[in-house]
Coordinates of C-alpha atoms and ligand atoms in Angstrom, one line a residue:
M968 CA 0.0 0.0 0.0
N969 CA 1.2 3.5 -0.9
E970 CA 0.6 5.7 2.2
E971 CA 0.7 8.9 0.1
Y972 CA -2.4 8.1 -1.9
V973 CA -5.9 8.2 -0.7
L974 CA -7.4 7.1 -4.0
Q975 CA -5.8 5.2 -6.9
L976 CA -7.5 4.3 -10.1
Q977 CA -5.7 1.5 -12.0
H978 CA -6.2 0.5 -15.6
I979 CA -9.9 1.6 -15.6
S980 CA -11.8 0.9 -18.9
K981 CA -15.4 1.4 -19.6
E982 CA -17.2 0.3 -22.8
Y983 CA -20.6 1.2 -23.9
P984 CA -22.1 -0.2 -27.1
G985 CA -20.1 1.5 -29.9
V986 CA -18.2 3.7 -27.5
Q987 CA -15.1 3.1 -25.5
A988 CA -15.5 5.8 -22.9
L989 CA -12.4 5.0 -21.0
K990 CA -9.3 3.0 -22.1
D991 CA -6.9 1.9 -19.4
V992 CA -6.9 5.0 -17.3
S993 CA -4.8 5.2 -14.2
L994 CA -4.3 8.1 -11.7
E995 CA -3.6 8.8 -8.1
V996 CA -4.9 11.3 -5.7
K997 CA -2.7 12.5 -2.8
K998 CA -4.0 13.4 0.6
G999 CA -4.9 17.1 0.8
E1000 CA -4.3 17.9 -2.8
I1001 CA -6.6 19.5 -5.4
L1002 CA -6.3 17.4 -8.5
A1003 CA -7.8 18.9 -11.7
L1004 CA -9.2 16.6 -14.3
I1005 CA -9.4 18.2 -17.7
G1006 CA -10.2 17.2 -21.3
E1007 CA -12.5 17.9 -24.2
N1008 CA -16.2 17.2 -24.2
G1009 CA -16.6 13.5 -24.2
A1010 CA -13.0 12.8 -23.1
G1011 CA -14.4 10.6 -20.3
K1012 CA -14.0 12.9 -17.2
S1013 CA -17.5 12.4 -15.8
T1014 CA -17.5 8.6 -16.6
L1015 CA -14.2 8.2 -14.8
I1016 CA -15.3 9.9 -11.6
K1017 CA -18.6 8.1 -11.7
T1018 CA -16.6 4.8 -11.4
C1019 CA -15.4 6.2 -8.0
S1020 CA -18.9 6.8 -6.8
G1021 CA -20.4 3.6 -8.0
A1022 CA -22.7 5.3 -10.6
V1023 CA -20.7 3.6 -13.3
I1024 CA -19.3 0.1 -13.1
P1025 CA -16.0 -0.2 -15.0
T1026 CA -15.6 -2.9 -17.6
S1027 CA -12.2 -3.6 -16.1
G1028 CA -9.7 -2.0 -13.7
K1029 CA -9.2 -1.4 -10.0
I1030 CA -10.2 1.3 -7.6
I1031 CA -8.0 1.5 -4.5
V1032 CA -9.2 3.6 -1.6
N1033 CA -6.8 3.9 1.3
G1034 CA -5.1 0.7 0.3
K1035 CA -8.4 -1.2 0.0
E1036 CA -9.0 -2.7 -3.4
F1037 CA -12.3 -2.7 -5.3
S1038 CA -13.2 -3.9 -8.8
S1039 CA -16.2 -1.6 -8.7
M1040 CA -17.9 0.7 -6.2
S1041 CA -21.5 1.2 -5.1
P1042 CA -22.9 4.4 -3.8
Q1043 CA -22.8 2.9 -0.3
L1044 CA -19.3 1.6 -0.5
A1045 CA -18.2 5.0 -1.8
A1046 CA -19.8 6.7 1.1
E1047 CA -18.4 4.3 3.7
N1048 CA -14.9 4.8 2.2
G1049 CA -15.1 8.6 2.3
I1050 CA -15.7 9.4 -1.3
A1051 CA -18.3 12.0 -2.2
I1052 CA -19.4 13.6 -5.4
I1053 CA -21.0 16.9 -5.9
Y1054 CA -22.9 16.5 -9.1
Q1055 CA -24.1 19.4 -11.2
E1056 CA -27.6 18.5 -10.7
F1057 CA -27.8 18.7 -6.9
N1058 CA -29.5 15.9 -5.1
N1059 CA -31.1 18.1 -2.5
V1060 CA -34.8 18.2 -1.8
K1061 CA -36.0 21.7 -2.5
G1062 CA -39.0 21.5 -0.2
L1063 CA -36.8 20.6 2.8
S1064 CA -34.8 23.0 4.9
A1065 CA -31.0 23.3 4.7
A1066 CA -30.7 21.4 8.0
E1067 CA -33.1 18.6 6.9
N1068 CA -31.2 18.2 3.7
L1069 CA -28.0 17.9 5.6
F1070 CA -29.4 15.0 7.6
L1071 CA -31.4 13.5 4.8
G1072 CA -31.8 9.8 5.4
N1073 CA -30.0 10.0 8.7
P1074 CA -32.0 12.4 10.9
I1075 CA -31.1 13.2 14.6
K1076 CA -33.8 11.7 16.7
N1077 CA -35.0 12.2 20.2
G1078 CA -36.6 8.9 21.0
I1079 CA -38.8 8.2 18.0
L1080 CA -39.3 11.9 17.2
I1081 CA -37.1 13.8 14.8
D1082 CA -35.2 16.5 16.7
R1083 CA -35.4 19.5 14.5
K1084 CA -33.7 21.8 17.0
A1085 CA -30.7 19.5 17.3
M1086 CA -30.4 19.2 13.6
E1087 CA -30.5 22.9 13.1
K1088 CA -27.8 23.4 15.7
E1089 CA -25.6 20.7 14.1
A1090 CA -26.2 22.2 10.7
E1091 CA -25.2 25.6 12.0
K1092 CA -21.9 24.0 13.2
A1093 CA -21.4 22.2 9.9
F1094 CA -21.8 25.4 7.9
A1095 CA -19.6 27.4 10.4
Q1096 CA -16.9 24.8 9.8
L1097 CA -16.9 25.7 6.2
N1098 CA -17.0 29.4 7.0
I1099 CA -20.3 29.9 5.3
K1100 CA -23.5 31.5 6.6
I1101 CA -26.6 29.7 5.8
D1102 CA -29.8 29.8 7.8
P1103 CA -30.4 26.1 8.6
K1104 CA -34.2 26.7 8.6
K1105 CA -34.3 28.1 5.1
L1106 CA -35.8 25.8 2.4
C1107 CA -33.2 24.6 0.0
G1108 CA -35.4 25.7 -2.9
D1109 CA -35.1 29.3 -1.6
L1110 CA -31.3 29.2 -1.5
T1111 CA -29.2 30.5 -4.4
V1112 CA -27.5 27.8 -6.5
G1113 CA -24.3 28.7 -4.8
Y1114 CA -25.7 28.0 -1.4
Q1115 CA -27.4 24.8 -2.5
Q1116 CA -24.0 23.6 -3.6
M1117 CA -22.5 24.6 -0.2
V1118 CA -25.2 22.5 1.5
E1119 CA -24.1 19.5 -0.7
I1120 CA -20.5 20.1 0.2
A1121 CA -21.3 20.4 3.9
K1122 CA -23.3 17.2 3.7
A1123 CA -20.3 15.4 2.2
I1124 CA -18.0 16.7 4.9
K1125 CA -20.4 15.8 7.6
Q1126 CA -20.4 12.2 6.3
N1127 CA -16.6 12.3 6.6
A1128 CA -15.7 12.5 3.0
R1129 CA -12.0 12.4 2.5
V1130 CA -12.1 12.7 -1.2
L1131 CA -14.5 15.3 -2.6
I1132 CA -15.2 15.1 -6.3
M1133 CA -16.6 18.1 -8.1
D1134 CA -17.9 17.8 -11.7
E1135 CA -17.9 21.3 -13.2
P1136 CA -18.9 23.0 -10.0
S1137 CA -18.5 26.5 -11.2
A1138 CA -20.7 26.2 -14.2
P1139 CA -23.9 27.4 -12.6
L1140 CA -22.4 29.9 -10.2
T1141 CA -22.0 33.6 -10.4
S1142 CA -18.4 34.9 -10.1
A1143 CA -18.9 35.9 -6.4
E1144 CA -20.2 32.4 -5.7
V1145 CA -17.2 30.9 -7.5
E1146 CA -15.0 32.8 -5.1
S1147 CA -16.8 31.4 -2.0
M1148 CA -16.6 27.9 -3.5
F1149 CA -12.9 28.3 -4.0
K1150 CA -12.5 29.4 -0.4
V1151 CA -14.3 26.3 0.8
C1152 CA -12.1 24.2 -1.4
E1153 CA -8.9 25.8 0.0
L1154 CA -10.2 25.3 3.6
L1155 CA -11.0 21.6 3.0
K1156 CA -7.6 21.1 1.5
S1157 CA -6.0 22.6 4.5
Q1158 CA -7.9 20.1 6.6
G1159 CA -6.4 17.3 4.6
V1160 CA -9.4 16.6 2.3
S1161 CA -8.5 15.7 -1.3
I1162 CA -10.5 17.2 -4.1
I1163 CA -10.9 16.1 -7.7
Y1164 CA -11.9 19.2 -9.7
I1165 CA -13.4 19.1 -13.2
S1166 CA -13.7 22.3 -15.2
H1167 CA -13.4 23.7 -18.7
R1168 CA -12.3 27.0 -17.3
L1169 CA -8.5 26.8 -17.3
D1170 CA -8.1 30.0 -15.3
E1171 CA -9.8 28.1 -12.4
I1172 CA -7.6 25.1 -12.9
F1173 CA -4.5 27.3 -12.6
R1174 CA -5.8 29.1 -9.6
L1175 CA -6.9 26.1 -7.6
S1176 CA -5.2 22.9 -8.4
D1177 CA -1.9 21.3 -7.4
R1178 CA -1.7 18.8 -10.2
I1179 CA -3.6 18.3 -13.5
V1180 CA -4.5 15.1 -15.2
V1181 CA -5.3 15.4 -18.9
L1182 CA -7.7 12.9 -20.6
R1183 CA -8.2 12.7 -24.3
D1184 CA -10.6 10.3 -26.1
G1185 CA -11.0 8.2 -23.1
E1186 CA -7.2 7.8 -22.6
Y1187 CA -4.9 9.1 -20.0
I1188 CA -2.5 11.6 -21.5
K1189 CA -0.4 13.2 -18.9
T1190 CA -0.2 14.4 -15.3
L1191 CA 1.3 17.9 -14.8
I1192 CA 2.4 19.9 -11.8
T1193 CA 0.2 23.0 -12.1
K1194 CA 2.8 25.6 -11.1
D1195 CA 5.2 24.2 -13.7
S1196 CA 2.8 24.1 -16.6
H1197 CA 1.5 26.6 -19.1
V1198 CA -1.9 27.1 -20.6
D1199 CA -0.7 26.4 -24.2
E1200 CA 0.6 23.1 -23.2
L1201 CA -2.6 22.1 -21.5
I1202 CA -4.6 23.0 -24.6
R1203 CA -2.3 21.1 -26.8
L1204 CA -2.5 18.1 -24.6
M1205 CA -6.3 18.2 -24.5
V1206 CA -7.0 18.7 -28.1
G1207 CA -4.0 16.9 -29.5
R1208 CA -3.1 19.7 -31.9
E1209 CA -1.9 23.2 -31.8
L1210 CA -4.7 25.8 -31.4
T1211 CA -3.2 29.1 -32.4
E1212 CA -6.0 31.6 -32.3
T1213 CA -8.8 31.8 -29.8
Y1214 CA -11.1 33.9 -32.0
P1215 CA -11.4 33.2 -35.7
A1216 CA -11.0 36.3 -37.8
R1217 CA -14.2 37.8 -39.3
P1218 CA -14.6 40.1 -42.2
D1219 CA -16.7 43.1 -41.6
C1220 CA -20.1 42.0 -42.7
I1221 CA -22.3 44.6 -40.9
R1222 CA -25.0 46.2 -43.1
H1223 CA -25.3 49.5 -41.4
D1224 CA -28.2 50.5 -43.6
E1225 CA -30.3 47.6 -42.6
T1226 CA -31.7 47.4 -39.1
V1227 CA -33.0 43.9 -38.2
L1228 CA -34.1 44.5 -34.7
E1229 CA -35.0 47.7 -32.9
L1230 CA -36.0 48.0 -29.3
Q1231 CA -37.8 51.3 -28.2
D1232 CA -38.1 51.7 -24.5
V1233 CA -38.8 48.1 -23.9
T1234 CA -39.9 47.4 -20.3
G1235 CA -40.9 44.2 -18.5
N1236 CA -39.6 41.1 -16.8
G1237 CA -37.4 43.2 -14.6
D1238 CA -35.9 45.4 -17.4
T1239 CA -36.7 49.1 -17.9
N1240 CA -36.5 51.3 -21.0
I1241 CA -34.2 49.2 -23.1
S1242 CA -33.5 50.8 -26.5
F1243 CA -31.0 49.7 -29.2
K1244 CA -30.7 48.7 -32.8
L1245 CA -29.2 45.6 -34.2
H1246 CA -28.0 45.6 -37.8
K1247 CA -28.0 42.8 -40.4
G1248 CA -24.7 40.9 -40.1
E1249 CA -23.9 42.3 -36.7
V1250 CA -22.9 40.6 -33.5
L1251 CA -24.2 42.7 -30.6
G1252 CA -22.8 41.7 -27.2
L1253 CA -24.9 42.0 -24.1
G1254 CA -22.6 42.5 -21.1
G1255 CA -23.3 42.7 -17.4
L1256 CA -23.1 40.8 -14.2
V1257 CA -25.3 37.8 -13.5
G1258 CA -28.7 39.1 -12.7
A1259 CA -28.3 42.3 -14.8
G1260 CA -31.4 41.4 -16.8
R1261 CA -29.8 40.0 -20.0
T1262 CA -31.6 36.6 -19.9
E1263 CA -34.8 38.4 -19.0
L1264 CA -34.4 40.6 -22.1
A1265 CA -33.8 37.5 -24.3
Q1266 CA -37.0 35.9 -22.8
M1267 CA -39.0 38.9 -23.9
L1268 CA -37.7 38.9 -27.4
F1269 CA -38.4 35.2 -27.6
G1270 CA -41.9 35.5 -26.4
A1271 CA -41.3 33.5 -23.3
V1272 CA -42.3 36.5 -21.2
E1273 CA -44.4 39.4 -22.4
K1274 CA -43.1 43.0 -22.3
T1275 CA -45.2 45.5 -20.4
S1276 CA -44.4 48.5 -22.5
G1277 CA -42.3 49.7 -25.4
K1278 CA -41.9 48.5 -28.9
I1279 CA -40.0 45.6 -30.5
I1280 CA -39.5 46.2 -34.2
F1281 CA -38.3 43.2 -36.2
K1282 CA -37.5 43.5 -39.9
G1283 CA -39.4 46.8 -40.1
K1284 CA -42.6 45.6 -38.4
E1285 CA -43.6 45.9 -34.8
I1286 CA -44.0 42.4 -33.3
H1287 CA -45.6 41.1 -30.1
P1288 CA -44.1 37.7 -29.5
R1289 CA -46.4 36.0 -27.1
S1290 CA -44.9 32.5 -27.3
P1291 CA -41.6 31.0 -28.4
R1292 CA -43.5 29.4 -31.2
Q1293 CA -44.5 32.8 -32.5
A1294 CA -41.0 34.1 -32.1
I1295 CA -39.6 31.0 -34.0
D1296 CA -42.1 31.5 -36.8
A1297 CA -41.1 35.2 -37.1
G1298 CA -37.5 34.2 -37.4
I1299 CA -36.1 34.5 -33.9
A1300 CA -34.2 31.8 -32.1
L1301 CA -32.9 31.6 -28.6
V1302 CA -30.2 29.2 -27.6
P1303 CA -30.9 29.2 -23.8
E1304 CA -28.5 29.4 -21.0
D1305 CA -30.0 26.5 -19.0
R1306 CA -29.8 24.0 -21.8
K1307 CA -30.5 21.0 -19.5
R1308 CA -33.9 22.4 -18.5
H1309 CA -35.0 24.3 -21.6
G1310 CA -33.1 22.5 -24.3
A1311 CA -32.6 18.9 -25.2
L1312 CA -35.0 16.0 -25.0
L1313 CA -32.7 13.5 -23.3
G1314 CA -34.7 10.4 -24.2
V1315 CA -34.7 11.2 -27.9
S1316 CA -32.0 10.8 -30.5
V1317 CA -29.5 13.4 -31.6
K1318 CA -31.1 13.4 -35.0
N1319 CA -34.6 14.1 -33.7
N1320 CA -33.4 16.8 -31.4
I1321 CA -31.5 18.7 -34.1
N1322 CA -34.5 18.6 -36.5
M1323 CA -37.0 19.4 -33.7
A1324 CA -37.6 23.0 -34.7
I1325 CA -37.8 22.3 -38.5
Y1326 CA -40.0 19.3 -38.8
N1327 CA -42.9 21.3 -40.3
R1328 CA -40.4 22.6 -42.9
I1329 CA -39.0 19.2 -43.9
S1330 CA -42.3 17.4 -43.9
K1331 CA -45.0 17.2 -46.6
L1332 CA -48.5 16.1 -45.5
S1333 CA -47.0 14.9 -42.2
V1334 CA -44.4 12.8 -44.0
I1335 CA -40.9 13.6 -42.9
N1336 CA -38.3 13.9 -45.6
S1337 CA -36.0 11.4 -43.8
K1338 CA -33.1 12.0 -46.2
K1339 CA -33.1 15.7 -45.4
E1340 CA -33.5 14.9 -41.7
L1341 CA -30.4 12.7 -41.7
E1342 CA -28.4 15.2 -43.7
T1343 CA -29.2 18.0 -41.4
A1344 CA -28.3 16.0 -38.3
N1345 CA -25.1 14.8 -39.8
S1346 CA -24.0 18.2 -41.0
Y1347 CA -24.3 19.6 -37.5
K1348 CA -22.7 16.5 -36.0
T1349 CA -19.7 17.3 -38.2
N1350 CA -19.7 21.1 -37.9
L1351 CA -20.1 21.2 -34.2
L1352 CA -17.8 18.2 -33.5
I1353 CA -20.6 16.4 -31.7
K1354 CA -19.0 13.3 -30.3
T1355 CA -21.2 10.3 -30.8
P1356 CA -21.0 7.1 -32.9
S1357 CA -24.2 7.9 -34.6
V1358 CA -26.9 10.6 -34.8
N1359 CA -29.3 7.8 -33.7
Q1360 CA -27.8 7.8 -30.3
L1361 CA -30.0 9.1 -27.5
V1362 CA -29.0 12.5 -26.2
R1363 CA -28.9 11.1 -22.7
N1364 CA -25.9 9.0 -23.6
L1365 CA -23.8 12.0 -24.7
S1366 CA -21.4 13.8 -22.5
G1367 CA -22.6 17.1 -21.0
G1368 CA -20.8 19.4 -23.4
N1369 CA -22.0 17.3 -26.4
Q1370 CA -25.6 17.6 -25.2
Q1371 CA -25.2 21.3 -25.4
K1372 CA -23.8 21.1 -28.9
V1373 CA -27.0 19.2 -30.0
I1374 CA -29.2 22.1 -28.7
L1375 CA -27.0 24.6 -30.5
G1376 CA -27.4 22.5 -33.6
K1377 CA -31.2 22.5 -33.2
W1378 CA -31.4 26.3 -33.2
L1379 CA -28.9 26.7 -36.0
A1380 CA -30.9 24.3 -38.1
A1381 CA -33.9 26.5 -37.6
N1382 CA -32.2 29.0 -39.8
S1383 CA -33.5 32.1 -38.1
E1384 CA -32.7 35.7 -39.0
L1385 CA -31.9 36.7 -35.4
I1386 CA -30.2 34.3 -33.1
I1387 CA -29.9 35.0 -29.4
F1388 CA -27.1 33.1 -27.8
D1389 CA -27.2 33.0 -24.0
E1390 CA -23.8 31.8 -22.7
P1391 CA -23.2 29.7 -25.8
T1392 CA -19.9 28.2 -24.7
R1393 CA -20.6 27.4 -21.1
G1394 CA -19.4 23.8 -20.5
I1395 CA -17.9 23.6 -23.9
D1396 CA -14.2 22.7 -24.3
V1397 CA -11.6 24.9 -25.9
G1398 CA -11.5 23.2 -29.3
A1399 CA -15.2 23.2 -29.7
K1400 CA -15.4 26.8 -28.5
F1401 CA -13.4 27.8 -31.6
E1402 CA -15.8 25.8 -33.8
I1403 CA -18.8 27.6 -32.2
Y1404 CA -17.1 31.0 -32.8
S1405 CA -16.5 30.0 -36.4
L1406 CA -20.1 29.1 -36.7
I1407 CA -21.2 32.5 -35.3
N1408 CA -18.9 34.1 -37.9
N1409 CA -20.5 32.0 -40.7
L1410 CA -23.9 33.1 -39.6
V1411 CA -23.2 36.8 -39.7
E1412 CA -21.4 36.3 -43.0
Q1413 CA -24.7 34.8 -44.3
G1414 CA -26.4 38.0 -43.2
K1415 CA -27.9 36.8 -39.9
S1416 CA -27.8 38.9 -36.8
I1417 CA -26.7 37.8 -33.4
L1418 CA -27.4 38.9 -29.8
L1419 CA -24.6 37.4 -27.7
I1420 CA -25.0 37.2 -23.9
S1421 CA -21.8 36.1 -22.2
S1422 CA -20.3 36.4 -18.8
E1423 CA -16.9 35.7 -20.2
M1424 CA -15.5 39.1 -20.8
E1425 CA -12.9 37.8 -23.2
E1426 CA -15.5 36.0 -25.3
L1427 CA -17.7 39.1 -25.3
M1428 CA -14.9 41.3 -26.5
G1429 CA -13.5 38.7 -28.9
M1430 CA -16.8 38.1 -30.7
S1431 CA -18.9 41.3 -30.5
D1432 CA -19.0 44.2 -33.0
R1433 CA -20.5 46.3 -30.3
I1434 CA -21.4 45.8 -26.7
I1435 CA -24.3 47.1 -24.7
V1436 CA -23.9 46.8 -20.9
L1437 CA -26.8 46.2 -18.5
A1438 CA -27.0 46.6 -14.8
E1439 CA -30.0 45.9 -12.7
G1440 CA -32.3 45.8 -15.7
K1441 CA -31.1 49.2 -17.2
M1442 CA -28.7 50.0 -20.0
T1443 CA -25.7 51.6 -18.6
G1444 CA -23.6 52.1 -21.7
E1445 CA -22.6 51.1 -25.2
L1446 CA -19.1 50.4 -26.5
K1447 CA -17.9 50.2 -30.0
R1448 CA -15.3 47.6 -30.9
E1449 CA -12.4 50.1 -31.0
S1450 CA -13.1 51.2 -27.4
F1451 CA -13.6 47.7 -25.9
D1452 CA -11.9 47.6 -22.6
Q1453 CA -12.4 45.2 -19.8
N1454 CA -12.3 47.8 -17.0
A1455 CA -14.8 50.1 -18.8
I1456 CA -17.2 47.2 -19.2
M1457 CA -16.9 46.2 -15.6
R1458 CA -17.5 49.8 -14.5
L1459 CA -20.7 50.0 -16.6
A1460 CA -21.7 46.5 -15.3
S1461 CA -21.5 47.6 -11.7
A1462 CA -23.0 51.1 -12.3
V1463 CA -26.5 51.5 -11.0
Ligands
ATP2210 N1 -24.6 5.6 -20.9 C1 -23.9 5.8 -22.0 N2 -24.1 5.2 -23.1 C2 -23.3 5.4 -24.2 N3 -22.2 6.2 -24.2 C3 -22.0 6.9 -23.1 C4 -22.8 6.8 -21.9 N4 -22.3 7.6 -21.0 C5 -21.2 8.2 -21.5 N5 -21.0 7.8 -22.8 C6 -20.0 8.3 -23.8 O1 -18.7 8.2 -23.1 C7 -17.9 9.3 -23.5 C8 -17.3 10.0 -22.3 O2 -18.4 10.8 -21.8 P1 -18.2 11.7 -20.4 O3 -19.5 12.1 -20.0 O4 -17.4 10.9 -19.5 O5 -17.3 12.9 -21.0 P2 -16.8 14.2 -20.3 O6 -15.3 14.2 -20.4 O7 -17.4 14.3 -18.9 O8 -17.4 15.4 -21.3 P3 -18.0 16.9 -20.9 O9 -16.9 17.8 -20.8 O10 -18.8 17.1 -22.2 O11 -18.9 16.7 -19.7 C9 -18.7 10.1 -24.5 O12 -18.4 9.8 -25.8 C10 -20.1 9.7 -24.2 O13 -21.0 9.9 -25.3
MG2211 MG1 -18.9 15.6 -18.1

């Protein structure tokens, strides 16, 4: 037994019909270290860590926890051996309090009665241990996503987790919440807890991790010491080729004489008096902090929520989108931020999902043109690098990032005049990001117009022709490409 390692994975393979998700992967986790696990969408990260929690049974290989050998885990074995996973979809019960969630399945009892007071007291202690302030009485459903995640972490620690595995924990968080989550990670590390941290955001990896394991196509590629490694090397190892530019060059394709969308004092859904013009062939960025009202604006344009006043003029005519169907028929598409909830049908094939918005267009007398259907699906599979053996695969069986690409494909197939992208590259790996940017460029070159909502400042500045900044539902400024500046945007974003 090697004393240094709390968890060792040896020669782990996992096969699914038609997919070798993992091929002979080995790695070790040291006590009290933060080990980052990185790789492109579909590289096998989630599958690998699920073998540790018992959610996936490896086809072959060994899992060694504190010197004890297992050929596979079960959720119970994992818990007994101090392994906990924080999934993206939290397991908490929204209708129960933070304290009740913490003691879920294992309540403190006084005789035969559940001792709520004692649980609340213990919960308070557990939260204090992580330096976080959560009212134990508050319902989990009323907590922010960041706090819900903290409850999950507190629960894992209360159950004596010695290895905490986090699969893209920062994805749903605001930047302030990410900071608190980092603090909790550092604190746990100082207490000797080991963390496996999965993320597509390389800046986080550099900030937080001690070592980095790179996976590619289900294979182990390399382990690096974070402080001795460089971002270019990581990217090269992940994608297996040199990626020189981050943002593909785009010829100027703005048709300044043609306004596609005009908002005049649009108010509603938390936004007030929003006015701007979007030209044909233009990418207009919407900047601002989380909660600034950008998604709310997108919802109004897409007919998901009605405006209360003001005018929306689309292609020269005032429109009143009252449902997404109306918006789609008018030529407006929205690629939503929360793609899990508003996007893909998980139990349906990649092909059906991609064609979902255009079935009425590719059918005659209710008969689907199946050649066209297959062509469309395959062309997006290729263009968006959707990793799956076939477009007949169920979306459920795709990796998280690849599910997102399917939804992107669905909206691109709809061939709308105006496409609203809400955080289009969240959860998407570096290589595929470039493909998505290229696709956005193609769209504007074809004369489409884009509204781009992004919290990634670099992306917003790299892709937009112009940026409008929102703060608390109001427009606080507009910047032209030549005056893009991170500080200026931040100032406008926090201006009230
Ligand atoms: N139940 C399943 N059936 C078939 N294939 C699967 C199943 N689960 C995962 N896969 C495949 O295994 C591969 C690895 O997927 P995994 O979810 O581990 O990737 P990942 O590295 O976590 O990617 P992402 O960054 O997109 O989350 C993918 O090709 C995926 O399609
Ligand atoms: Mg994953």
